[in-house]
Tab-separated table of C-alpha atoms in Angstrom:
chain	number	residue	atom	x	y	z
A	28	MET	CA	12.775	6.985	16.854
A	29	ARG	CA	14.716	6.306	13.731
A	30	ARG	CA	17.500	8.848	11.432
A	31	PHE	CA	18.423	8.675	7.729
A	32	ALA	CA	20.387	10.826	4.769
A	33	ASN	CA	18.603	13.012	2.497
A	34	ALA	CA	14.576	13.500	2.645
A	35	GLY	CA	13.573	13.859	-1.128
A	36	LEU	CA	14.413	10.437	-1.831
A	37	ILE	CA	11.646	8.833	-0.143
A	38	ILE	CA	9.002	7.538	-2.191
A	39	GLY	CA	5.354	7.588	-2.090
A	40	ALA	CA	2.640	5.453	-2.915
A	41	GLY	CA	1.529	7.231	-5.835
A	42	LEU	CA	5.304	6.866	-7.682
A	43	SER	CA	4.771	5.370	-11.048
A	44	ILE	CA	7.777	2.746	-12.071
A	45	SER	CA	8.269	1.106	-15.272
A	46	LEU	CA	9.948	-1.859	-16.507
A	47	GLY	CA	12.057	-1.975	-19.742
A	48	ALA	CA	11.456	-0.714	-22.918
A	49	CYS	CA	7.380	-0.637	-22.007
A	50	GLY	CA	6.850	2.181	-21.219
A	51	LYS	CA	5.084	2.286	-18.079
A	52	GLY	CA	5.606	-1.459	-17.909
A	53	GLY	CA	8.000	-4.197	-19.005
A	54	ASP	CA	8.369	-7.570	-20.330
A	55	THR	CA	10.716	-9.850	-19.064
A	56	PRO	CA	12.476	-11.694	-21.943
A	57	SER	CA	9.915	-13.722	-24.104
A	58	THR	CA	11.094	-16.664	-25.984
A	59	GLY	CA	7.293	-17.231	-27.439
A	60	ASN	CA	5.205	-20.012	-27.100
A	61	SER	CA	7.089	-22.961	-28.912
A	62	PRO	CA	8.641	-25.356	-26.850
A	63	SER	CA	12.142	-25.403	-26.217
A	64	GLY	CA	13.387	-28.734	-24.895
A	65	ALA	CA	11.641	-32.335	-25.401
A	66	GLY	CA	8.870	-33.005	-23.143
A	67	GLN	CA	8.661	-29.311	-22.264
A	68	LYS	CA	5.163	-27.787	-22.325
A	69	LYS	CA	4.407	-24.406	-23.521
A	70	ASP	CA	5.391	-21.316	-22.099
A	71	VAL	CA	3.263	-19.432	-20.278
A	72	GLU	CA	3.021	-15.928	-19.794
A	73	VAL	CA	1.504	-14.028	-17.152
A	74	THR	CA	0.614	-10.293	-15.916
A	75	LEU	CA	0.992	-8.949	-13.013
A	76	VAL	CA	0.012	-5.150	-12.163
A	77	GLY	CA	0.880	-3.544	-9.309
A	78	TYR	CA	1.047	-0.442	-7.197
A	79	ALA	CA	4.429	0.836	-7.485
A	80	VAL	CA	6.185	0.333	-4.106
A	81	PRO	CA	6.078	-3.031	-3.873
A	82	LYS	CA	8.136	-3.440	-7.131
A	83	ALA	CA	11.359	-4.194	-6.583
A	84	ALA	CA	9.813	-7.242	-3.767
A	85	HIS	CA	8.024	-9.101	-7.352
A	86	ASP	CA	11.268	-8.842	-9.244
A	87	ALA	CA	12.902	-10.742	-7.093
A	88	ILE	CA	10.402	-13.302	-6.272
A	89	ILE	CA	8.840	-13.320	-9.970
A	90	LYS	CA	12.858	-14.767	-9.990
A	91	LYS	CA	12.590	-17.501	-7.546
A	92	PHE	CA	8.947	-18.415	-8.702
A	93	VAL	CA	10.400	-18.810	-12.492
A	94	ALA	CA	12.712	-20.947	-11.378
A	95	LYS	CA	11.218	-23.131	-8.958
A	96	TRP	CA	8.264	-23.592	-12.195
A	97	GLN	CA	10.598	-24.916	-14.437
A	98	GLN	CA	11.987	-26.998	-12.585
A	99	GLU	CA	8.870	-28.846	-10.840
A	100	HIS	CA	7.112	-28.683	-14.101
A	101	ASN	CA	9.375	-28.271	-16.780
A	102	GLN	CA	7.720	-25.219	-18.023
A	103	LYS	CA	8.760	-21.434	-19.158
A	104	VAL	CA	7.124	-18.504	-17.410
A	105	THR	CA	7.351	-15.445	-18.078
A	106	PHE	CA	5.795	-12.037	-16.652
A	107	LYS	CA	4.843	-8.816	-18.052
A	108	GLN	CA	5.004	-6.168	-15.376
A	109	THR	CA	3.145	-2.903	-14.725
A	110	TYR	CA	3.336	-0.439	-11.662
A	111	GLY	CA	2.113	3.012	-10.807
A	112	GLY	CA	-0.586	4.759	-8.399
A	113	SER	CA	-3.087	1.845	-7.187
A	114	GLY	CA	-6.138	4.089	-8.173
A	115	SER	CA	-4.656	4.519	-11.962
A	116	GLN	CA	-3.590	0.872	-11.905
A	117	THR	CA	-7.130	-0.282	-10.879
A	118	ARG	CA	-8.620	2.223	-13.603
A	119	ALA	CA	-6.147	0.933	-16.375
A	120	VAL	CA	-7.107	-2.705	-15.637
A	121	ILE	CA	-11.110	-1.844	-15.180
A	122	ASP	CA	-10.623	0.069	-19.322
A	123	GLY	CA	-9.145	-3.181	-20.773
A	124	LEU	CA	-5.411	-3.551	-19.017
A	125	PRO	CA	-5.120	-7.299	-19.376
A	126	ALA	CA	-4.087	-8.063	-15.469
A	127	ASP	CA	-3.892	-11.631	-14.695
A	128	ILE	CA	-2.984	-10.803	-11.371
A	129	VAL	CA	-3.109	-7.464	-9.439
A	130	HIS	CA	-1.205	-6.422	-5.977
A	131	LEU	CA	-3.222	-2.818	-4.974
A	132	ALA	CA	-2.582	-0.595	-2.047
A	133	LEU	CA	-6.390	-1.087	-1.037
A	134	GLY	CA	-8.470	-3.392	-0.952
A	135	GLY	CA	-11.139	-1.122	-2.084
A	136	ASP	CA	-9.876	-0.785	-5.152
A	137	VAL	CA	-10.050	-4.527	-5.828
A	138	ASN	CA	-13.923	-4.505	-4.749
A	139	LYS	CA	-13.914	-2.001	-7.894
A	140	LEU	CA	-12.543	-4.820	-9.796
A	141	ALA	CA	-15.365	-7.170	-8.266
A	142	GLN	CA	-17.907	-4.594	-9.052
A	143	ALA	CA	-16.783	-4.522	-13.367
A	144	SER	CA	-17.242	-8.246	-12.746
A	145	LEU	CA	-13.077	-8.877	-13.343
A	146	VAL	CA	-12.687	-10.212	-9.941
A	147	ALA	CA	-14.382	-12.817	-7.751
A	148	THR	CA	-17.002	-10.799	-4.900
A	149	ASP	CA	-15.171	-13.238	-2.753
A	150	TRP	CA	-11.746	-12.588	-3.713
A	151	ASP	CA	-10.075	-12.214	-0.303
A	152	LYS	CA	-11.115	-15.726	0.386
A	153	LYS	CA	-9.678	-17.224	-2.193
A	154	LEU	CA	-5.842	-17.240	-0.817
A	155	PRO	CA	-4.137	-17.022	2.588
A	156	ASN	CA	-4.515	-14.555	5.093
A	157	ASN	CA	-7.729	-12.844	3.449
A	158	ALA	CA	-5.908	-12.047	0.151
A	159	ILE	CA	-3.314	-9.427	2.380
A	160	VAL	CA	0.020	-10.238	1.167
A	161	ALA	CA	2.366	-7.000	2.702
A	162	ARG	CA	1.739	-4.811	5.843
A	163	SER	CA	2.590	-1.892	7.063
A	164	VAL	CA	1.482	1.318	9.443
A	165	VAL	CA	1.155	5.251	9.687
A	166	ALA	CA	4.899	6.528	10.226
A	167	ILE	CA	5.388	10.765	11.331
A	168	VAL	CA	8.396	11.279	9.755
A	169	THR	CA	9.559	14.339	11.668
A	170	ARG	CA	12.264	17.233	11.259
A	171	PRO	CA	15.737	15.862	12.295
A	172	GLY	CA	15.630	15.909	15.780
A	173	ASN	CA	11.885	15.748	16.536
A	174	PRO	CA	12.047	19.456	17.891
A	175	LYS	CA	8.586	19.433	17.922
A	176	GLN	CA	8.912	16.082	19.913
A	177	ILE	CA	5.974	14.598	18.477
A	178	LYS	CA	5.243	11.172	19.563
A	179	SER	CA	1.374	10.543	18.454
A	180	PHE	CA	-1.174	11.200	16.121
A	181	THR	CA	-2.659	13.396	18.894
A	182	ASP	CA	0.473	16.014	18.529
A	183	LEU	CA	-0.613	16.486	14.904
A	184	ALA	CA	-3.768	18.496	16.433
A	185	ARG	CA	-1.666	20.813	19.001
A	186	PRO	CA	-1.617	24.355	17.498
A	187	ASP	CA	2.060	24.235	17.227
A	188	VAL	CA	2.320	21.524	14.862
A	189	LYS	CA	2.155	21.828	11.307
A	190	TRP	CA	1.971	18.651	8.921
A	191	VAL	CA	1.805	17.237	5.554
A	192	THR	CA	-0.445	14.622	4.047
A	193	ALA	CA	-1.549	14.027	0.631
A	194	ASN	CA	-5.626	14.626	-0.265
A	195	PRO	CA	-7.742	11.263	0.814
A	196	LYS	CA	-9.737	11.943	-2.463
A	197	THR	CA	-6.749	11.592	-4.593
A	198	SER	CA	-4.669	9.520	-3.007
A	199	GLY	CA	-5.073	5.545	-1.536
A	200	GLY	CA	-2.359	6.688	0.877
A	201	ALA	CA	-3.788	9.307	2.369
A	202	ARG	CA	-7.268	7.777	3.431
A	203	TRP	CA	-5.155	5.123	5.096
A	204	ASN	CA	-3.595	8.509	6.789
A	205	PHE	CA	-7.017	9.887	7.471
A	206	LEU	CA	-8.255	6.405	9.237
A	207	ALA	CA	-4.947	6.499	11.588
A	208	LEU	CA	-5.897	9.647	13.128
A	209	TRP	CA	-9.711	8.587	13.359
A	210	ASN	CA	-8.868	5.196	14.464
A	211	SER	CA	-6.884	7.149	17.129
A	212	ALA	CA	-9.537	9.051	18.461
A	213	ILE	CA	-11.904	6.170	18.548
A	214	LYS	CA	-9.016	3.679	20.239
A	215	ALA	CA	-9.105	6.156	23.013
A	216	GLY	CA	-12.560	5.752	24.274
A	217	GLY	CA	-14.192	8.587	21.861
A	218	ASN	CA	-16.941	8.270	19.692
A	219	GLU	CA	-17.742	9.421	16.168
A	220	ASP	CA	-18.557	13.125	17.597
A	221	LYS	CA	-15.260	13.242	19.227
A	222	ALA	CA	-13.718	11.406	16.254
A	223	THR	CA	-14.856	14.015	14.103
A	224	GLU	CA	-13.598	16.851	16.482
A	225	PHE	CA	-9.960	15.740	16.775
A	226	THR	CA	-9.769	14.933	12.986
A	227	THR	CA	-11.074	18.621	12.458
A	228	ASN	CA	-8.768	19.977	14.744
A	229	ALA	CA	-5.762	17.935	13.241
A	230	PHE	CA	-6.612	19.088	9.769
A	231	LYS	CA	-6.708	22.967	10.553
A	232	ASN	CA	-2.643	21.985	10.962
A	233	VAL	CA	-2.326	20.991	7.555
A	234	VAL	CA	-0.511	23.081	5.342
A	235	VAL	CA	-0.713	21.596	2.362
A	236	GLN	CA	-2.313	18.578	0.524
A	237	PRO	CA	-0.919	17.288	-2.401
A	238	LYS	CA	-2.772	15.200	-5.163
A	239	ASP	CA	-0.426	12.353	-4.230
A	240	ALA	CA	2.051	10.650	-1.098
A	241	ARG	CA	4.867	11.436	-3.704
A	242	GLU	CA	3.883	15.594	-3.964
A	243	ALA	CA	3.230	15.613	-0.349
A	244	THR	CA	7.241	14.048	0.522
A	245	ASP	CA	8.349	16.789	-1.903
A	246	ALA	CA	6.456	19.373	-0.301
A	247	PHE	CA	7.991	18.254	3.286
A	248	ALA	CA	11.201	17.388	1.925
A	249	LYS	CA	12.277	19.968	-0.870
A	250	GLN	CA	10.245	22.565	-0.093
A	251	GLY	CA	10.362	22.108	3.679
A	252	GLN	CA	6.811	22.618	4.524
A	253	GLY	CA	5.214	21.400	8.045
A	254	ASP	CA	6.433	19.883	11.008
A	255	ALA	CA	6.215	16.566	10.175
A	256	LEU	CA	4.707	14.130	7.319
A	257	LEU	CA	2.741	10.942	7.121
A	258	ASN	CA	3.862	8.259	5.129
A	259	TYR	CA	4.368	4.248	5.321
A	260	GLU	CA	6.576	2.845	7.424
A	261	ASN	CA	7.546	0.922	4.414
A	262	GLU	CA	8.387	3.961	2.873
A	263	THR	CA	10.650	5.115	6.063
A	264	ILE	CA	12.869	2.057	6.119
A	265	PHE	CA	13.152	1.897	2.610
A	266	ALA	CA	14.739	5.321	2.911
A	267	LYS	CA	16.956	5.054	5.889
A	268	GLU	CA	18.630	1.517	4.056
A	269	ARG	CA	19.440	4.132	1.138
A	270	GLY	CA	20.938	6.789	3.499
A	271	GLN	CA	18.392	9.454	4.003
A	272	ALA	CA	18.338	11.532	7.412
A	273	LEU	CA	15.057	11.985	8.384
A	274	ASP	CA	13.629	10.882	12.150
A	275	TYR	CA	10.098	8.660	12.781
A	276	VAL	CA	8.040	7.736	14.897
A	277	VAL	CA	5.428	4.753	14.920
A	278	PRO	CA	2.518	5.354	17.304
A	279	ASP	CA	1.919	2.443	19.182
A	280	VAL	CA	-1.814	3.268	18.527
A	281	ASN	CA	-2.183	2.546	14.596
A	282	ILE	CA	-3.884	1.207	11.880
A	283	SER	CA	-3.301	-1.830	9.813
A	284	ILE	CA	-2.435	-1.454	6.085
A	285	ASP	CA	-3.114	-4.401	4.035
A	286	THR	CA	-2.320	-4.374	0.575
A	287	PRO	CA	-4.301	-7.554	-0.967
A	288	VAL	CA	-3.684	-9.238	-4.247
A	289	ALA	CA	-6.462	-11.044	-6.212
A	290	ILE	CA	-6.670	-12.818	-9.557
A	291	VAL	CA	-8.448	-11.003	-12.157
A	292	ASP	CA	-10.513	-14.590	-13.033
A	293	LYS	CA	-12.171	-12.739	-15.984
A	294	ASN	CA	-8.497	-12.432	-17.749
A	295	VAL	CA	-7.005	-15.302	-16.349
A	296	THR	CA	-9.776	-17.782	-18.136
A	297	LYS	CA	-9.203	-15.854	-21.194
A	298	HIS	CA	-5.800	-16.140	-21.032
A	299	GLY	CA	-5.852	-20.033	-19.742
A	300	ASN	CA	-3.147	-19.648	-17.492
A	301	ARG	CA	-5.131	-20.313	-14.395
A	302	GLU	CA	-2.538	-23.577	-13.020
A	303	VAL	CA	0.257	-20.640	-13.273
A	304	VAL	CA	-1.415	-17.778	-11.947
A	305	GLU	CA	-3.294	-19.666	-8.703
A	306	ALA	CA	0.627	-20.832	-8.041
A	307	PHE	CA	2.350	-17.719	-8.040
A	308	ALA	CA	-0.318	-16.006	-6.536
A	309	LYS	CA	0.389	-18.464	-3.318
A	310	TYR	CA	3.838	-18.604	-3.844
A	311	LEU	CA	3.554	-14.662	-2.703
A	312	PHE	CA	2.677	-16.160	0.673
A	313	ALA	CA	5.299	-18.742	0.921
A	314	PRO	CA	8.468	-17.506	3.514
A	315	GLU	CA	10.774	-16.639	0.856
A	316	SER	CA	8.385	-14.304	-0.529
A	317	GLN	CA	7.545	-12.958	2.304
A	318	ALA	CA	10.956	-12.475	2.941
A	319	GLU	CA	11.437	-10.369	-0.077
A	320	PHE	CA	8.564	-8.121	1.371
A	321	VAL	CA	10.231	-7.613	4.895
A	322	LYS	CA	13.490	-6.209	2.992
A	323	LEU	CA	11.065	-2.834	1.619
A	324	GLY	CA	9.876	-2.394	5.148
A	325	TYR	CA	6.351	-4.090	5.313
A	326	ARG	CA	5.588	-5.993	7.987
A	327	PRO	CA	5.085	-9.795	7.548
A	328	ALA	CA	1.721	-10.524	5.861
A	329	ALA	CA	0.710	-12.613	9.675
A	330	THR	CA	-0.223	-9.726	12.783
A	331	VAL	CA	3.140	-11.184	14.558
A	332	ALA	CA	5.434	-9.537	16.714
A	333	ASP	CA	8.853	-8.688	14.870
A	334	PRO	CA	11.729	-7.205	16.500
A	335	ARG	CA	12.678	-5.166	13.382
A	336	PHE	CA	9.720	-3.333	13.824
A	337	PRO	CA	9.009	-0.947	16.394
A	338	GLN	CA	5.673	-2.483	18.761
A	339	VAL	CA	2.476	-1.528	17.952
A	340	LYS	CA	0.256	-1.904	20.935
A	341	THR	CA	-3.048	-1.168	19.616
A	342	PHE	CA	-3.922	-1.868	15.817
A	343	GLY	CA	-7.241	-0.890	14.042
A	344	THR	CA	-8.706	-2.307	10.796
A	345	VAL	CA	-10.760	-0.854	7.585
A	346	ALA	CA	-12.704	-3.963	8.468
A	347	GLU	CA	-14.102	-2.386	12.077
A	348	TYR	CA	-15.000	0.620	10.024
A	349	GLY	CA	-17.316	-1.522	7.958
A	350	GLY	CA	-14.579	-2.465	5.036
A	351	TRP	CA	-13.427	-0.535	2.162
A	352	THR	CA	-16.326	0.078	0.309
A	353	GLN	CA	-18.552	1.100	3.715
A	354	PHE	CA	-15.484	3.243	4.666
A	355	GLN	CA	-15.272	5.069	1.336
A	356	LYS	CA	-18.929	5.913	0.821
A	357	LYS	CA	-19.005	7.528	4.436
A	358	PHE	CA	-16.101	9.165	4.563
A	359	PHE	CA	-14.773	10.134	1.307
A	360	GLU	CA	-17.525	10.363	-1.593
A	361	ASP	CA	-18.950	13.916	-2.154
A	362	GLY	CA	-20.537	15.137	0.947
A	363	GLY	CA	-18.970	12.682	3.600
A	364	VAL	CA	-17.329	13.314	6.264
A	365	TYR	CA	-13.899	14.262	5.097
A	366	ASP	CA	-16.017	16.718	2.948
A	367	LYS	CA	-17.383	17.946	6.450
A	368	ILE	CA	-14.464	17.867	8.507
A	369	GLN	CA	-12.457	20.429	5.450
A	370	ALA	CA	-15.618	22.758	5.533
A	371	GLY	CA	-15.182	22.585	9.718
A	372	LYS	CA	-11.313	23.710	9.373
A	373	ASN	CA	-12.613	27.576	8.965
A	374	ASN	CA	-15.104	27.594	11.882
């Protein structure tokens, strides 16, 4: 259990972050396309599109990569960056945002890019660690002192516990929350009927379901709703480092929240910058890059023990439940399991 000052500053996965003077995105300073020194190659520009939370890590990693590339290749690389909710960023790329590389919150969002013929269908085989560059788990944020003594996802189904989560229909983070509950029931030996029963009972205790993680955090921290909030572990760690004072627990049966990167092949081919984009994508997995993600509270990309994070005894993965395409269709499309659970809340 951990404590930290001012709950309202926890940021959610859907928070839009912008850079510089570019509205939703920003540019690193550019010097044009002319070589600036004898023997220097033509400048290259790379557009990175990401979900909001890992922005600070990317800022640090890009700085290191640019210096490394300049030294080793005598070529200047500039980056355009834009950040926002994973779903909205995915739609923007499909609608024409010229991303060369994406870092999204869900593998399902990358699959949408593949369905739009922007990304290779085997994108998860193109990079190390199945293209998963940063990992987290679901944490249960409680009121100071954890007065309800909430220790596991099972406690969220107790009649005396009220809790907050974003709506899985609109929030990628909330889908991870839902999967964490479902997985906990399955890992306890339950079948799908038992998992449905447990998840239905737990969702009966949800007091509000805002559209995204930021609004869910505000409902809990600023409006005082609920006894608990489901959020990414990395978000709570990030908040702690900024002096906030909430307790949280990390259930030891949990879900591996995997955030993927992918090269947008169609755009890279058009822009003629594949060598640099592929090098940067691989650099995201280098130890110095992984260290920047860990600073933000992400667990190392590989599933390894690390004393900085509470131990999770049993990890579930979305692959166990058919992967994101199948999981999305089964649980969150109209008439799916989630809609049935919502209908069952009133029974």
